[in-house]
Short mmCIF file of C-alpha atoms and ligand atoms in Angstrom, two decimals:
data_model
loop_
_atom_site.label_atom_id
_atom_site.label_comp_id
_atom_site.label_asym_id
_atom_site.label_seq_id
_atom_site.Cartn_x
_atom_site.Cartn_y
_atom_site.Cartn_z
CA MET A 14 32.65 -84.59 29.94
CA SER A 15 34.75 -83.85 26.87
CA LEU A 16 34.10 -82.85 23.24
CA PHE A 17 35.83 -85.11 20.74
CA THR A 18 33.56 -85.05 17.67
CA ILE A 19 30.30 -83.35 16.66
CA GLY A 20 28.76 -86.83 16.94
CA ASP A 21 29.12 -86.47 20.74
CA LEU A 22 26.38 -83.82 20.65
CA ASP A 23 22.72 -84.55 20.02
CA THR A 24 20.75 -81.87 18.17
CA ARG A 25 19.30 -80.53 21.45
CA ARG A 26 22.78 -79.95 22.83
CA ILE A 27 23.90 -78.39 19.54
CA ASP A 28 20.94 -75.99 19.66
CA ALA A 29 21.68 -75.17 23.31
CA ILE A 30 25.31 -74.32 22.47
CA LEU A 31 24.25 -72.17 19.50
CA ASP A 32 21.68 -70.38 21.71
CA THR A 33 24.36 -69.70 24.33
CA ALA A 34 26.64 -68.38 21.56
CA ASP A 35 23.88 -66.01 20.42
CA ARG A 36 23.37 -64.83 23.99
CA PHE A 37 27.10 -64.09 24.23
CA ARG A 38 26.74 -62.14 20.96
CA ASN A 39 23.96 -60.06 22.51
CA ALA A 40 25.93 -59.75 25.77
CA ASP A 41 23.00 -60.92 27.88
CA ILE A 42 24.71 -63.53 30.02
CA GLU A 43 27.22 -63.03 32.76
CA PRO A 44 30.42 -65.06 32.72
CA PRO A 45 30.95 -67.46 35.65
CA THR A 46 32.66 -65.91 38.66
CA LYS A 47 34.96 -68.80 39.63
CA ARG A 48 38.18 -68.56 37.66
CA SER A 49 39.06 -71.72 35.76
CA THR A 50 42.13 -72.46 33.66
CA VAL A 51 42.09 -73.53 30.04
CA ALA A 52 45.26 -74.87 28.41
CA THR A 53 45.75 -74.85 24.65
CA MET A 54 48.13 -77.45 23.21
CA PHE A 55 48.42 -77.05 19.43
CA PHE A 56 50.77 -79.53 17.80
CA GLU A 57 49.65 -78.45 14.30
CA PRO A 58 49.60 -74.98 12.76
CA SER A 59 46.54 -72.86 13.47
CA THR A 60 45.54 -69.22 13.28
CA ARG A 61 41.85 -68.83 13.97
CA THR A 62 41.16 -71.91 16.09
CA ARG A 63 43.89 -71.32 18.63
CA VAL A 64 43.48 -67.57 18.88
CA SER A 65 39.72 -67.83 19.22
CA PHE A 66 39.88 -70.57 21.89
CA GLU A 67 42.29 -68.43 23.92
CA LEU A 68 40.18 -65.31 23.52
CA ALA A 69 37.02 -67.32 24.25
CA ALA A 70 38.51 -68.58 27.52
CA THR A 71 39.48 -65.04 28.52
CA ARG A 72 36.02 -63.71 27.61
CA ILE A 73 34.27 -66.19 29.91
CA GLY A 74 36.60 -65.26 32.76
CA ALA A 75 39.04 -68.21 32.63
CA ASP A 76 42.81 -68.03 32.74
CA VAL A 77 44.72 -69.31 29.71
CA VAL A 78 47.89 -71.36 29.59
CA SER A 79 49.25 -71.48 26.08
CA PHE A 80 51.47 -74.48 25.56
CA ASP A 81 53.71 -74.25 22.49
CA PRO A 82 55.20 -77.61 21.41
CA GLY A 83 57.95 -75.86 19.43
CA THR A 84 59.43 -74.12 22.48
CA SER A 85 58.46 -76.66 25.17
CA SER A 86 60.01 -79.92 26.34
CA ALA A 87 58.04 -81.68 23.58
CA SER A 88 60.84 -80.46 21.31
CA LYS A 89 63.28 -82.36 23.60
CA GLY A 90 61.39 -85.58 22.93
CA GLU A 91 58.91 -85.58 25.79
CA SER A 92 55.98 -87.84 24.91
CA LEU A 93 52.44 -86.55 24.47
CA LYS A 94 51.43 -88.50 27.59
CA ASP A 95 54.13 -86.97 29.79
CA THR A 96 53.52 -83.52 28.35
CA ALA A 97 49.78 -83.73 28.98
CA GLN A 98 50.20 -85.11 32.49
CA THR A 99 52.62 -82.29 33.27
CA VAL A 100 50.21 -79.63 32.04
CA VAL A 101 47.42 -81.12 34.16
CA ALA A 102 49.69 -81.37 37.24
CA ILE A 103 50.38 -77.64 36.92
CA GLY A 104 46.61 -77.26 37.30
CA VAL A 105 44.21 -76.87 34.38
CA ASP A 106 40.48 -77.57 34.10
CA VAL A 107 40.18 -77.97 30.33
CA ILE A 108 42.73 -78.94 27.67
CA VAL A 109 42.12 -77.82 24.09
CA ILE A 110 44.28 -79.93 21.82
CA ARG A 111 45.08 -80.01 18.10
CA HIS A 112 47.18 -82.93 16.94
CA GLU A 113 48.05 -84.62 13.65
CA ARG A 114 47.19 -88.04 15.11
CA VAL A 115 43.58 -89.21 15.04
CA GLY A 116 42.37 -89.99 18.58
CA ALA A 117 45.01 -87.90 20.39
CA PRO A 118 42.28 -85.96 22.29
CA GLU A 119 40.75 -89.18 23.69
CA ALA A 120 44.20 -90.45 24.65
CA VAL A 121 44.93 -87.24 26.56
CA ALA A 122 41.57 -87.46 28.34
CA ARG A 123 42.32 -91.06 29.33
CA TRP A 124 45.85 -90.36 30.54
CA THR A 125 44.96 -87.27 32.54
CA GLY A 126 41.31 -87.66 33.54
CA SER A 127 40.95 -84.05 32.41
CA THR A 128 38.20 -82.46 30.31
CA VAL A 129 39.39 -82.22 26.71
CA VAL A 130 38.15 -80.32 23.67
CA ASN A 131 39.26 -81.47 20.26
CA GLY A 132 40.65 -78.52 18.27
CA GLY A 133 41.25 -80.80 15.27
CA ASP A 134 42.78 -84.29 15.12
CA GLY A 135 44.27 -85.49 11.82
CA ARG A 136 41.62 -85.88 9.19
CA ARG A 137 38.97 -86.99 11.67
CA ALA A 138 37.17 -84.26 13.61
CA HIS A 139 37.00 -80.55 14.40
CA PRO A 140 33.73 -80.12 16.29
CA THR A 141 33.94 -76.41 17.14
CA GLN A 142 34.42 -75.59 13.45
CA THR A 143 31.16 -77.42 12.77
CA LEU A 144 29.43 -75.45 15.53
CA ALA A 145 30.78 -72.15 14.11
CA ASP A 146 29.44 -73.14 10.69
CA LEU A 147 26.02 -74.10 12.08
CA LEU A 148 25.79 -70.78 13.95
CA THR A 149 26.71 -68.95 10.74
CA ILE A 150 24.09 -70.80 8.68
CA ARG A 151 21.41 -70.35 11.34
CA GLY A 152 22.29 -66.66 11.68
CA HIS A 153 22.04 -66.00 7.95
CA PHE A 154 19.17 -68.26 6.91
CA GLY A 155 17.25 -68.55 10.21
CA SER A 156 17.52 -72.35 10.20
CA VAL A 157 19.64 -75.16 8.78
CA SER A 158 16.64 -77.30 7.89
CA GLY A 159 15.72 -77.54 4.22
CA LEU A 160 18.81 -75.76 2.88
CA ARG A 161 20.59 -77.21 -0.15
CA ILE A 162 24.30 -77.26 0.60
CA GLY A 163 27.14 -78.27 -1.72
CA LEU A 164 30.34 -79.27 0.07
CA VAL A 165 33.08 -78.87 -2.52
CA GLY A 166 36.66 -80.09 -2.57
CA ASP A 167 39.05 -82.37 -0.72
CA ILE A 168 36.42 -84.12 1.36
CA ALA A 169 38.37 -87.35 1.86
CA ASN A 170 41.21 -85.57 3.68
CA SER A 171 39.17 -82.99 5.57
CA ARG A 172 38.19 -83.16 9.23
CA VAL A 173 35.97 -80.13 8.64
CA ALA A 174 34.03 -82.13 6.03
CA ARG A 175 33.51 -85.07 8.41
CA GLY A 176 31.85 -82.84 10.98
CA LEU A 177 29.56 -81.28 8.39
CA ILE A 178 28.63 -84.68 6.93
CA ASP A 179 27.59 -85.77 10.43
CA ALA A 180 25.76 -82.61 11.52
CA LEU A 181 24.12 -81.06 8.43
CA PRO A 182 21.85 -83.99 7.51
CA ARG A 183 20.93 -84.41 11.21
CA MET A 184 19.89 -80.74 11.28
CA GLY A 185 17.72 -81.27 8.19
CA ALA A 186 19.93 -79.90 5.40
CA ASP A 187 20.08 -81.46 1.94
CA LEU A 188 23.81 -82.10 1.46
CA THR A 189 25.70 -82.95 -1.74
CA LEU A 190 29.42 -83.73 -1.78
CA VAL A 191 31.18 -82.33 -4.87
CA GLY A 192 34.67 -83.05 -6.16
CA PRO A 193 36.82 -85.28 -8.32
CA PRO A 194 36.34 -88.99 -7.49
CA THR A 195 39.73 -89.03 -5.72
CA PHE A 196 38.43 -86.48 -3.21
CA LEU A 197 35.13 -88.15 -2.38
CA PRO A 198 34.86 -90.66 0.46
CA LEU A 199 33.81 -94.21 -0.34
CA GLN A 200 30.35 -94.11 1.16
CA ASP A 201 26.86 -93.83 -0.20
CA GLU A 202 24.85 -92.22 2.60
CA VAL A 203 25.23 -88.71 1.18
CA ALA A 204 24.58 -87.61 -2.43
CA THR A 205 27.69 -86.96 -4.51
CA SER A 206 28.45 -85.14 -7.76
CA HIS A 207 31.54 -84.77 -9.93
CA SER A 208 30.21 -81.65 -11.62
CA LEU A 209 30.09 -78.33 -9.81
CA ASP A 210 28.58 -76.71 -12.90
CA LYS A 211 25.65 -79.11 -12.90
CA ILE A 212 24.56 -78.55 -9.31
CA ILE A 213 25.59 -74.92 -8.74
CA PRO A 214 22.30 -73.24 -9.79
CA ASP A 215 20.31 -75.22 -7.20
CA LEU A 216 22.31 -74.46 -4.07
CA ASP A 217 21.71 -72.17 -1.09
CA ILE A 218 25.25 -72.60 0.22
CA LEU A 219 28.53 -73.42 -1.46
CA TYR A 220 30.88 -74.68 1.25
CA LEU A 221 34.42 -74.83 -0.16
CA LEU A 222 37.34 -76.78 1.27
CA ARG A 223 41.07 -76.29 0.94
CA VAL A 224 43.04 -78.98 -0.86
CA GLN A 225 44.84 -80.60 2.09
CA LYS A 226 48.30 -80.75 0.51
CA GLU A 227 49.90 -81.66 3.85
CA ARG A 228 47.73 -84.81 3.89
CA GLY A 229 48.57 -85.83 0.34
CA GLY A 230 45.59 -84.05 -1.22
CA ALA A 231 47.64 -82.69 -4.11
CA SER A 232 48.05 -86.21 -5.51
CA GLY A 233 44.28 -86.30 -6.12
CA TYR A 234 44.20 -83.83 -9.06
CA PRO A 235 46.49 -82.81 -11.94
CA SER A 236 47.31 -79.17 -11.08
CA ASP A 237 45.95 -76.11 -9.26
CA HIS A 238 44.95 -74.69 -12.65
CA GLU A 239 43.01 -77.84 -13.55
CA TYR A 240 41.33 -77.86 -10.15
CA ARG A 241 40.24 -74.25 -10.52
CA THR A 242 38.88 -74.94 -14.00
CA ARG A 243 36.56 -77.71 -12.80
CA PHE A 244 35.91 -77.04 -9.10
CA GLY A 245 37.13 -73.52 -8.33
CA LEU A 246 34.50 -70.93 -7.39
CA THR A 247 35.36 -68.27 -9.95
CA SER A 248 33.51 -64.94 -10.15
CA GLU A 249 31.96 -66.20 -13.38
CA ARG A 250 30.60 -69.37 -11.71
CA LEU A 251 29.22 -67.39 -8.79
CA GLU A 252 27.02 -65.44 -11.24
CA ARG A 253 25.20 -68.68 -12.05
CA THR A 254 23.89 -69.16 -8.51
CA SER A 255 22.42 -67.18 -5.66
CA ALA A 256 24.25 -69.38 -3.11
CA MET A 257 26.17 -67.91 -0.18
CA VAL A 258 29.84 -68.87 0.09
CA MET A 259 31.50 -70.50 3.11
CA HIS A 260 35.04 -71.76 3.76
CA PRO A 261 36.67 -72.73 7.09
CA GLY A 262 39.96 -71.07 6.12
CA PRO A 263 42.79 -70.92 5.48
CA PHE A 264 41.95 -70.62 1.77
CA ASN A 265 44.03 -70.51 -1.37
CA ARG A 266 43.04 -67.55 -3.53
CA GLY A 267 42.92 -68.58 -7.17
CA VAL A 268 42.57 -72.31 -6.42
CA GLU A 269 39.33 -73.26 -4.61
CA LEU A 270 37.96 -69.73 -4.91
CA ASP A 271 38.84 -66.44 -6.55
CA GLY A 272 40.00 -63.58 -4.36
CA ALA A 273 37.05 -61.47 -5.56
CA VAL A 274 34.65 -64.19 -4.38
CA ALA A 275 36.30 -64.44 -0.97
CA ASP A 276 36.13 -60.66 -0.55
CA GLY A 277 32.69 -60.26 -2.16
CA ASP A 278 29.34 -59.64 -0.53
CA ARG A 279 28.21 -63.27 -0.85
CA SER A 280 31.04 -64.50 1.36
CA LEU A 281 30.28 -65.57 4.95
CA ILE A 282 33.92 -66.52 5.59
CA LEU A 283 34.71 -63.80 8.13
CA THR A 284 31.35 -64.35 9.85
CA GLN A 285 32.41 -67.98 10.33
CA VAL A 286 35.59 -66.72 12.03
CA SER A 287 33.77 -64.40 14.43
CA ASN A 288 31.16 -67.04 15.17
CA GLY A 289 34.04 -69.39 15.98
CA LEU A 290 34.80 -67.21 19.00
CA LEU A 291 31.18 -67.30 20.20
CA VAL A 292 30.73 -71.08 19.93
CA ARG A 293 34.08 -71.68 21.67
CA MET A 294 32.91 -69.43 24.51
CA ALA A 295 29.68 -71.46 24.66
CA VAL A 296 31.47 -74.83 24.61
CA LEU A 297 33.93 -73.81 27.34
CA GLU A 298 31.08 -72.37 29.40
CA TRP A 299 29.19 -75.66 29.04
CA LEU A 300 32.20 -77.84 29.92
CA LEU A 301 33.17 -75.64 32.88
CA GLY A 302 29.71 -76.19 34.25
CA GLY A 303 28.02 -72.89 33.47
CA GLY A 304 25.72 -73.89 30.61
C1 LIG B 410 40.83 -76.13 9.16
C2 LIG B 410 41.57 -77.16 9.98
O1 LIG B 410 42.69 -76.91 10.42
O2 LIG B 410 40.98 -78.19 10.19
N1 LIG B 410 41.02 -74.83 9.51
C3 LIG B 410 40.37 -74.31 10.61
O3 LIG B 410 40.49 -74.77 11.71
N2 LIG B 410 39.56 -73.25 10.36
C4 LIG B 410 40.76 -76.42 7.74
C5 LIG B 410 42.04 -76.47 6.94
O4 LIG B 410 43.14 -76.49 7.46
O5 LIG B 410 41.90 -76.53 5.72
#
């Protein structure tokens, strides 16, 4: 059993993971007694995902091996396959991997036979971010069903967006993708809009995305200033809606949202971060056989 994309989970499993996360929040379940080992292998930069996976593993009573590509033999040219097989030979039960190549988590699972959790692969998938977002929405609104959610920004380049586009409609939300045409995927299953101003009064949640400059996102719009003018969540725009604000982080103050919005009382951004810890505990607990 591994977790590659949110599509691997049916809504019953998603609900079960969110319920386990809530029980961890309320401290009413005991961690498993057998000590397991979780290895993190992050080939791309990360702050919250890596730290929260490592803390989550510790919290459920597992040991953590933190593999750093920059200081390991990967920097001497060792292949991903050899690196992964070496980590597994040392003795780990679960590998959490982030990699710039789409499909790297499946490849590692195939090469090693180990249980793998995708911590983000290229622009494809980041399932535990989706789970953190679902827990945040459920915690604030009681349920995901029936909510009107605008997903704003660099959707085409975002793995976070792909997970939300899969999960939110399945959980009953009414999702609209918002951005310049260059940022919207070429599909017609989900409603789209090129005007944030037009749809903003009717939303319960504004979910903002970072322009993925490292994936070429900056070529999709004229300038940061222009982007902010049309799609940035300014303090002034926020006054025209009662929507709550979400963002997976890291965010660019003054581009996709104003600093005052990020720090304001309508922001759920730090709740998303703390819920990230809880859902990662729940996912590891499930994969290690406890849930
Ligand atoms: C995101 C990622 O790396 O996919 N961050 C995260 O994990 N919270 C989003 C991003 O980098 O913009």
